[in-house]
PDB file of C-alpha atoms in Angstrom:
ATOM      1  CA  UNK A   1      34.218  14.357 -11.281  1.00 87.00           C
ATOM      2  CA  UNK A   2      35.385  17.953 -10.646  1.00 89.00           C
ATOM      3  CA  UNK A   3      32.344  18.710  -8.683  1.00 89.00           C
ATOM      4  CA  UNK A   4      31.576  15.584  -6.618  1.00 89.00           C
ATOM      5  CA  UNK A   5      34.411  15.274  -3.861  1.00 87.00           C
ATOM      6  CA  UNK A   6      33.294  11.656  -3.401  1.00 89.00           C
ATOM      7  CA  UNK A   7      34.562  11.031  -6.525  1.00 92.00           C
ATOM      8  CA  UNK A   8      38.530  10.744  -6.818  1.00 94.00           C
ATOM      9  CA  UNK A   9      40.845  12.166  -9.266  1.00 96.00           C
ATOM     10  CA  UNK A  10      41.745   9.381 -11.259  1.00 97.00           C
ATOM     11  CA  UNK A  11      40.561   8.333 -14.791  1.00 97.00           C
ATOM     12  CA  UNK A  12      41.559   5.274 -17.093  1.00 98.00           C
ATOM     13  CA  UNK A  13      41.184   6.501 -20.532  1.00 98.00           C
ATOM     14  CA  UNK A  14      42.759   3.421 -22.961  1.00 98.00           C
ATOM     15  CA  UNK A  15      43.899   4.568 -26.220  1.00 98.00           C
ATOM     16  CA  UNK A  16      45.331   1.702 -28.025  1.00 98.00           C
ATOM     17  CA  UNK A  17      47.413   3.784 -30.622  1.00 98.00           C
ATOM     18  CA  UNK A  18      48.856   6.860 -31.098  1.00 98.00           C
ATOM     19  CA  UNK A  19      48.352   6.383 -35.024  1.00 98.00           C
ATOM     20  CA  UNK A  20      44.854   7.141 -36.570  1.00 98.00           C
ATOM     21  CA  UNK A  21      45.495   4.130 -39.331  1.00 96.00           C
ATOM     22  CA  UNK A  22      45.755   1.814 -36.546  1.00 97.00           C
ATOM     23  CA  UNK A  23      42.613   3.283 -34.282  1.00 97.00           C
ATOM     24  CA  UNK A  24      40.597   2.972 -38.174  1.00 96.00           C
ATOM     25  CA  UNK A  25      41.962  -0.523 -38.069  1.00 94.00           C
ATOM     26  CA  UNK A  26      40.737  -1.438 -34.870  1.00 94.00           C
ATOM     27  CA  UNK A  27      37.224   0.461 -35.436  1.00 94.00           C
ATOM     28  CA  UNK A  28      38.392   2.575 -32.168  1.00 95.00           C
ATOM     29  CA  UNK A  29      35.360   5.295 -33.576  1.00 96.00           C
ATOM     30  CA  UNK A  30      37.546   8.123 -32.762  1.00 97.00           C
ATOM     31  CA  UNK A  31      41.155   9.082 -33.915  1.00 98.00           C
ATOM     32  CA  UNK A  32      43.969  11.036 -31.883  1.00 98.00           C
ATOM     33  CA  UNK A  33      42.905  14.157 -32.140  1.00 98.00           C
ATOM     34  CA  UNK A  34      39.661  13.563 -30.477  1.00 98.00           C
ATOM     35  CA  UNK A  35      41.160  11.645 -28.151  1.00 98.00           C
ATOM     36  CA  UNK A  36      43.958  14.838 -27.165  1.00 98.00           C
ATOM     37  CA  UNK A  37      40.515  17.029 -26.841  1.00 98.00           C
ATOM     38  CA  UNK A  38      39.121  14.881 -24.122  1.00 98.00           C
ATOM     39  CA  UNK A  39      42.460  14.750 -22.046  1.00 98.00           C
ATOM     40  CA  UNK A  40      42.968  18.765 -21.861  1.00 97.00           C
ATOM     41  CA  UNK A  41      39.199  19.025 -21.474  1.00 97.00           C
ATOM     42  CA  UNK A  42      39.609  16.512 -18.191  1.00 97.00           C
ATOM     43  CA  UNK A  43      42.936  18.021 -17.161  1.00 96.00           C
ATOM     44  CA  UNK A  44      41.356  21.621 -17.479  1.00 96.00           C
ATOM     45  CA  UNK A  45      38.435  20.657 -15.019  1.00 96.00           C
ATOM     46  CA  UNK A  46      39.922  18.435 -12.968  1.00 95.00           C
ATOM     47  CA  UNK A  47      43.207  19.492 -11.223  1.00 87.00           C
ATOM     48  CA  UNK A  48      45.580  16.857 -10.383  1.00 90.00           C
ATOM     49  CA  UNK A  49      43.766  14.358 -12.273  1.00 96.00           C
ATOM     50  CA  UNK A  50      45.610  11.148 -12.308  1.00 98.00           C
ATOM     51  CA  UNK A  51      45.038   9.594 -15.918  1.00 98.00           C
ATOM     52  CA  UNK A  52      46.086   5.748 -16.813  1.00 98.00           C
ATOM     53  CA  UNK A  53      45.654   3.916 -20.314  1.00 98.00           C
ATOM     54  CA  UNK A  54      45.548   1.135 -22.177  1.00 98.00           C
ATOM     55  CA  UNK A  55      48.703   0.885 -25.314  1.00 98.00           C
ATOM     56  CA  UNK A  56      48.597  -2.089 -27.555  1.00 97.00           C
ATOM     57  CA  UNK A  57      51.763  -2.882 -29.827  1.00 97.00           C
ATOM     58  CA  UNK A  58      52.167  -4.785 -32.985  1.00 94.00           C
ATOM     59  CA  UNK A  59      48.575  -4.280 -34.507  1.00 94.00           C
ATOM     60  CA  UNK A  60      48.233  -6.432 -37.842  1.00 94.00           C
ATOM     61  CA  UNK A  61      49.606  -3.426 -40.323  1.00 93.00           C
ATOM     62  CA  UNK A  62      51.469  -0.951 -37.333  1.00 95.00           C
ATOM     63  CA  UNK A  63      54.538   0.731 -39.371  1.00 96.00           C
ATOM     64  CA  UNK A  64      57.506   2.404 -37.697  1.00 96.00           C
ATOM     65  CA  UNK A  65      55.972   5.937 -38.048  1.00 97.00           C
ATOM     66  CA  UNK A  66      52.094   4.427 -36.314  1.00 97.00           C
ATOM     67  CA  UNK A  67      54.810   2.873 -33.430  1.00 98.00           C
ATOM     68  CA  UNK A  68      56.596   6.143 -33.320  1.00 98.00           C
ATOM     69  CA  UNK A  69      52.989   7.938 -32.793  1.00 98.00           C
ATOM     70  CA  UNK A  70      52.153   6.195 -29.999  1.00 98.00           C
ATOM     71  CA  UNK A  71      55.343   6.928 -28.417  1.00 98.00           C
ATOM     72  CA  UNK A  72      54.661  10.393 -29.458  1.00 98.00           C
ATOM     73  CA  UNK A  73      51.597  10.222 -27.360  1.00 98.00           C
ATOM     74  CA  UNK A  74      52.737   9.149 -24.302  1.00 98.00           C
ATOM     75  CA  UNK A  75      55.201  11.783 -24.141  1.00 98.00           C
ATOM     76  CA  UNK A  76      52.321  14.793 -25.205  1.00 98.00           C
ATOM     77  CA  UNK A  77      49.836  12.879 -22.459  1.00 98.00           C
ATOM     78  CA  UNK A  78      52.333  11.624 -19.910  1.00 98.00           C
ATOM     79  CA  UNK A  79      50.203   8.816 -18.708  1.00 98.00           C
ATOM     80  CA  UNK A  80      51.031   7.929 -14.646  1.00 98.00           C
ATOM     81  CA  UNK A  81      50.802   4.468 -15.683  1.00 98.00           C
ATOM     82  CA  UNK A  82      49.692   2.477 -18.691  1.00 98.00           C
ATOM     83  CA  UNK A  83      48.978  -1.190 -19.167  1.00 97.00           C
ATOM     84  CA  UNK A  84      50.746  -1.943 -22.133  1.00 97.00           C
ATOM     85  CA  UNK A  85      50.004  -5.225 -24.755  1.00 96.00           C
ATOM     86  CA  UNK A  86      51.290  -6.843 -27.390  1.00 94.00           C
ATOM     87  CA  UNK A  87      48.794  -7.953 -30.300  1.00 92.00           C
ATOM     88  CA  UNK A  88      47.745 -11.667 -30.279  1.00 87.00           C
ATOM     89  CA  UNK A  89      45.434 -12.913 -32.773  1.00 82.00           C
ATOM     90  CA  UNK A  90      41.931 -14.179 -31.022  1.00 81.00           C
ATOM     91  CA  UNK A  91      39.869 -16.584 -33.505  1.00 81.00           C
ATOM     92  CA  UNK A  92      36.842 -15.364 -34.368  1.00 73.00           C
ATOM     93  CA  UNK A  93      37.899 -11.543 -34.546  1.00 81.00           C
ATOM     94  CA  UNK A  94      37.882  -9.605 -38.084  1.00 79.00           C
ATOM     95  CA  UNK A  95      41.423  -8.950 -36.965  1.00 80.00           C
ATOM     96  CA  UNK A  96      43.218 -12.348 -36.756  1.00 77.00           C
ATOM     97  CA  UNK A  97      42.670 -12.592 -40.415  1.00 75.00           C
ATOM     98  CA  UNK A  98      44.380  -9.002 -41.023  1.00 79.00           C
ATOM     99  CA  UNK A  99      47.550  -9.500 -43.034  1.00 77.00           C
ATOM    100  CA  UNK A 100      50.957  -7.766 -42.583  1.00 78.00           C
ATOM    101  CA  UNK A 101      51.994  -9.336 -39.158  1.00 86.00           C
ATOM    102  CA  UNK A 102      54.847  -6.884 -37.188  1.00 91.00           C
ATOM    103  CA  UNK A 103      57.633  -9.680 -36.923  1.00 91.00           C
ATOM    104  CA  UNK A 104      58.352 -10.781 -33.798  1.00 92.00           C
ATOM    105  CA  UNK A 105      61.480  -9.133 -33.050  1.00 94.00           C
ATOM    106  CA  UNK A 106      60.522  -5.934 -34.391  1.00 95.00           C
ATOM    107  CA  UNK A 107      57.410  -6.442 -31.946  1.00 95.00           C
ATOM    108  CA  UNK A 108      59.567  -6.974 -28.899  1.00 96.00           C
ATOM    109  CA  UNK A 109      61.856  -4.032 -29.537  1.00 97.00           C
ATOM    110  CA  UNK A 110      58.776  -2.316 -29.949  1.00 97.00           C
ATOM    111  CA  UNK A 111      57.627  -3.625 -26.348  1.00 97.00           C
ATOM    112  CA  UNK A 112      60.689  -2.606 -24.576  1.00 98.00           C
ATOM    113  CA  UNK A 113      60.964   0.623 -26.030  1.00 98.00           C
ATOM    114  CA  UNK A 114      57.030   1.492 -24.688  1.00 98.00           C
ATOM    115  CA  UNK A 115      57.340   0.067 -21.376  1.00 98.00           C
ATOM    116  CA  UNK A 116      60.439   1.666 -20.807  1.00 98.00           C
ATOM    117  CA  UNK A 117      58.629   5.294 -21.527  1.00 98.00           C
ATOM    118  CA  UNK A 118      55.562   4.977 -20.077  1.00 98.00           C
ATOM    119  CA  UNK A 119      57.928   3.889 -16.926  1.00 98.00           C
ATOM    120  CA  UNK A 120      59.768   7.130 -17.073  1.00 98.00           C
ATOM    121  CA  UNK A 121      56.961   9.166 -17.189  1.00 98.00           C
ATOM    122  CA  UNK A 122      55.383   7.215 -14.480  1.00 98.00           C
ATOM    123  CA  UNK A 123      58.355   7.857 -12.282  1.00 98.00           C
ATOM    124  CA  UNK A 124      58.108  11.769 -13.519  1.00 98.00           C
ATOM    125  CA  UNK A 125      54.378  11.826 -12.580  1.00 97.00           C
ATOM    126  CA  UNK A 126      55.255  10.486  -8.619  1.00 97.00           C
ATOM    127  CA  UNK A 127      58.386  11.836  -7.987  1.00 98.00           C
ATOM    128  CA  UNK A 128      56.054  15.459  -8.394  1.00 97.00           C
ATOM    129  CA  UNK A 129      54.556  14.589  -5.574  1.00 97.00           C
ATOM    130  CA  UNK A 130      57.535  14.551  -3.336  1.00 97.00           C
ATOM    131  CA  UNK A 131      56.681  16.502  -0.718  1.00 96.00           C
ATOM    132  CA  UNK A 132      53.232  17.058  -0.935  1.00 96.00           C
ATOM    133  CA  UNK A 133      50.722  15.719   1.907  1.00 96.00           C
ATOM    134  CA  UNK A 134      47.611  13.181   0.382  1.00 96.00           C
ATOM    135  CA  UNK A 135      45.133  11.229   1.849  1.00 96.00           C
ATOM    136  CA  UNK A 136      45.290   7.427   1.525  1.00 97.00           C
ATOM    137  CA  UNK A 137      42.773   4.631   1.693  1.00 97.00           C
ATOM    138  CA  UNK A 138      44.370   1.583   3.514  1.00 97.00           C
ATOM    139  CA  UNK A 139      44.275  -1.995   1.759  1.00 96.00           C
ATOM    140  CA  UNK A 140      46.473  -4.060   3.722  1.00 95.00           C
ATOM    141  CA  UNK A 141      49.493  -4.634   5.113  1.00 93.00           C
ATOM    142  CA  UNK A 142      52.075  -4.334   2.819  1.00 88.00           C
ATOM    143  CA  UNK A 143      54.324  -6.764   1.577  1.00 86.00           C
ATOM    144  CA  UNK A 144      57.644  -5.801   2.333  1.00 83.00           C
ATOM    145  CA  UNK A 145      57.179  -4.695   5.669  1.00 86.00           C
ATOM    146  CA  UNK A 146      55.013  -6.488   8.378  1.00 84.00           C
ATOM    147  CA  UNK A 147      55.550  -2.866   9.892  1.00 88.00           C
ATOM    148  CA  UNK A 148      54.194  -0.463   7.138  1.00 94.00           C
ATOM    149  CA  UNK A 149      50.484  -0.410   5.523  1.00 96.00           C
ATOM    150  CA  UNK A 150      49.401  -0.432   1.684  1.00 96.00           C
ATOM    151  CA  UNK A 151      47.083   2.171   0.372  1.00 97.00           C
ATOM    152  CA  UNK A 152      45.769   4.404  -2.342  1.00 97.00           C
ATOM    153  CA  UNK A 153      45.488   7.858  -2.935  1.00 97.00           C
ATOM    154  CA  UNK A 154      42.646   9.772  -4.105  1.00 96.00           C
ATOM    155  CA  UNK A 155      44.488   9.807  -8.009  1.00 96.00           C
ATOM    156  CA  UNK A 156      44.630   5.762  -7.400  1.00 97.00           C
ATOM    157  CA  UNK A 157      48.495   5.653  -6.776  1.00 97.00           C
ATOM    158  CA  UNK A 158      50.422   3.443  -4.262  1.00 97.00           C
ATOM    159  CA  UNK A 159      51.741   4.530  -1.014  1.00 97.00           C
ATOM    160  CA  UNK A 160      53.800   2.309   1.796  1.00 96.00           C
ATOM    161  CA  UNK A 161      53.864   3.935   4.841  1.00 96.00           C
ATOM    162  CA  UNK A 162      54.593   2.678   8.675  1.00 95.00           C
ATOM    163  CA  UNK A 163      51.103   2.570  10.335  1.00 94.00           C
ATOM    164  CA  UNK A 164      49.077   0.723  12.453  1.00 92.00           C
ATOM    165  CA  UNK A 165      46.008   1.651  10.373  1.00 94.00           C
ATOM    166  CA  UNK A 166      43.412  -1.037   9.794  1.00 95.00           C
ATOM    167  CA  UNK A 167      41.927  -1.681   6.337  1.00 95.00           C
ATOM    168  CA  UNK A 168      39.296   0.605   5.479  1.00 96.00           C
ATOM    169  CA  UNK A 169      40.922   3.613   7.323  1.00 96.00           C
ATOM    170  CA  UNK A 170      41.477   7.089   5.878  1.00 96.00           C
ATOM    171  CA  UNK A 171      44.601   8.050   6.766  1.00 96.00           C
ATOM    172  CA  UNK A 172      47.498  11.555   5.605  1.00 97.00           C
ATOM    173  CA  UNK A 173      51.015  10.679   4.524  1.00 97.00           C
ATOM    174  CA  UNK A 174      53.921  13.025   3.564  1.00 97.00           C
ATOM    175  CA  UNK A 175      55.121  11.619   0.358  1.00 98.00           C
ATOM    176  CA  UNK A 176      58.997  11.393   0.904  1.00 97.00           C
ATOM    177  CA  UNK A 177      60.341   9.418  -2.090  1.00 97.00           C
ATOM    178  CA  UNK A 178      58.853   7.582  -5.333  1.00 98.00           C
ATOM    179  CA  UNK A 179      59.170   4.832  -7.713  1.00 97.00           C
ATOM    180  CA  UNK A 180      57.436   4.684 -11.150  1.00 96.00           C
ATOM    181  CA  UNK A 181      54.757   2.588  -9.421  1.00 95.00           C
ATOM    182  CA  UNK A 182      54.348   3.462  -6.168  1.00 96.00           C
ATOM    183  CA  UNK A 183      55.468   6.005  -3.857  1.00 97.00           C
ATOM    184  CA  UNK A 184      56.695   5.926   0.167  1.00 96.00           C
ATOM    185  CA  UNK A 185      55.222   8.314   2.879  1.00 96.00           C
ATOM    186  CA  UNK A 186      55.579   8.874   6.306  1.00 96.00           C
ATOM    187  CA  UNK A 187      52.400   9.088   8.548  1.00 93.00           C
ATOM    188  CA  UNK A 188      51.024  12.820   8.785  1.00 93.00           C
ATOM    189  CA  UNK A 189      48.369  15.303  10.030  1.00 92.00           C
ATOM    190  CA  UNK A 190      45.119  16.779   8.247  1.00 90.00           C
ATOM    191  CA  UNK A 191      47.043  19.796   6.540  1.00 88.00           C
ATOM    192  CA  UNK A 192      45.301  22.162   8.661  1.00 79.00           C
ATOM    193  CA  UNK A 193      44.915  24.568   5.825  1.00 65.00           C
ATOM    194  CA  UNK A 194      42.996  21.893   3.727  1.00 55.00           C
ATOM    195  CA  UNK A 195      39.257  22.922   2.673  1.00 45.00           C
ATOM    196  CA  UNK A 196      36.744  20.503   2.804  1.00 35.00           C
ATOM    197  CA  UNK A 197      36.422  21.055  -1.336  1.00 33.00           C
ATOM    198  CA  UNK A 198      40.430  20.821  -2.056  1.00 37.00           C
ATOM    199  CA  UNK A 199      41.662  19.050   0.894  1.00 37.00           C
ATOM    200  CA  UNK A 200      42.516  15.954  -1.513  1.00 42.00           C
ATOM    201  CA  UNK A 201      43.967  16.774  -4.552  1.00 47.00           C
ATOM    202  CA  UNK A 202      47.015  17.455  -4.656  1.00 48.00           C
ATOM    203  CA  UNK A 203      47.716  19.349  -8.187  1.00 48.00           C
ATOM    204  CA  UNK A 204      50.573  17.695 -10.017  1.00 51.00           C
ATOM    205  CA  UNK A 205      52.515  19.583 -12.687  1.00 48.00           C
ATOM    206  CA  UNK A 206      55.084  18.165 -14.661  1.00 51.00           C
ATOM    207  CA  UNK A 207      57.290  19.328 -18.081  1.00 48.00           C
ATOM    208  CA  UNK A 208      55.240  19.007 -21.289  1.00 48.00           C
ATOM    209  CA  UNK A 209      58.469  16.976 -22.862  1.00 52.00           C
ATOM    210  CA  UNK A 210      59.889  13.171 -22.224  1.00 56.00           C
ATOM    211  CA  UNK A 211      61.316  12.219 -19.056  1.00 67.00           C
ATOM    212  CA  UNK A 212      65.037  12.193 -19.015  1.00 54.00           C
TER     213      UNK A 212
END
């Protein structure tokens, strides 16, 4: 990946849990700290890398403090977007039959409060890139505006932008505002200063704390 420019700067990297009880529980075969080691390994060769997860809640046996760790590691990460679950029981699986059940109102408190972070930090990760010029991959028209064009940028994120592109195209946009799941550009010219190797990737920095 930080070698091959074919190959774009985005990685899905699921996690499940913050809390090494809960990754034992699930038979994850690794625990956070292992996990933190292959993010700043990735982030170190790969600038600008886009990562996205996978967060389950209410594991058979999760405790405030192994909810509290997850939320702890979304905010030491700061994912740009994560699909996040809640546990259901699936016959057949070892863990349907695990006792200690999070009640359900504990389990959608729990829900909110995730969704609600990983949403702030997805809005932290765009809103850095305010400014900055990317290439996009067209997908379609979008669907707000008959007038505008959906596409993706090289670190997998959404950008609207008024074009007459056609699907398949590569096109530049000037990212001029951002959403936690998208963000809105403005058609643009190859940055002229762009190198073949670096052209793409746009290096995103952002505070090493929650989002306000």
């Amino acid at each position: 990946m930080a070698t091959l420019e074919p190959v774009c700067e985005h990685l899905h990297l699921p996690a499940q849990s913050g809390s090494d009880h809960v990754l034992a529980a699930m038979r994850r075969g690794y625990d956070l700290e292992a996990y933190l080691d292959v993010v700043a390994r990735l982030r170190a060769a790969i600038p600008g890398l886009a990562l996205t997860t996978d967060l389950i809640v209410g594991f058979p046996g999760e405790t405030d403090e192994d909810f509290q760790a997850t939320l702890d590691l979304v905010d030491e990460v700061g994912f740009d977007a994560a699909f996040t679950f809640q546990y259901s029981p699936r016959p057949q699986t070892k863990a349907a039959d695990l006792p200690a059940r999070v009640p359900p109102d504990a389990l959608e408190s729990r829900m909110r409060r995730l969704i609600d972070l990983t949403q702030a930090w997805g809005r932290t990760r765009n809103e850095a890139l305010v400014g900055s010029t990317v290439e996009v991959l067209v997908e379609g028209r979008s669907r707000r505006d008959a007038e505008s064009v959906m596409g993706r940028t090289r670190s997998h994120k959404t950008v609207n932008l008024r074009s007459d592109a056609a699907v398949g195209d590569l096109v530049w946009a000037t990212i001029k505002g951002a959403s936690s799941t998208s963000l809105q550009g403005v058609a643009a010219e190859r940055p002229e200063s762009s190198s073949a190797a670096s052209s793409t990737r746009a290096v995103v920095s952002c505070p090493p704390h929650a989002p306000a």
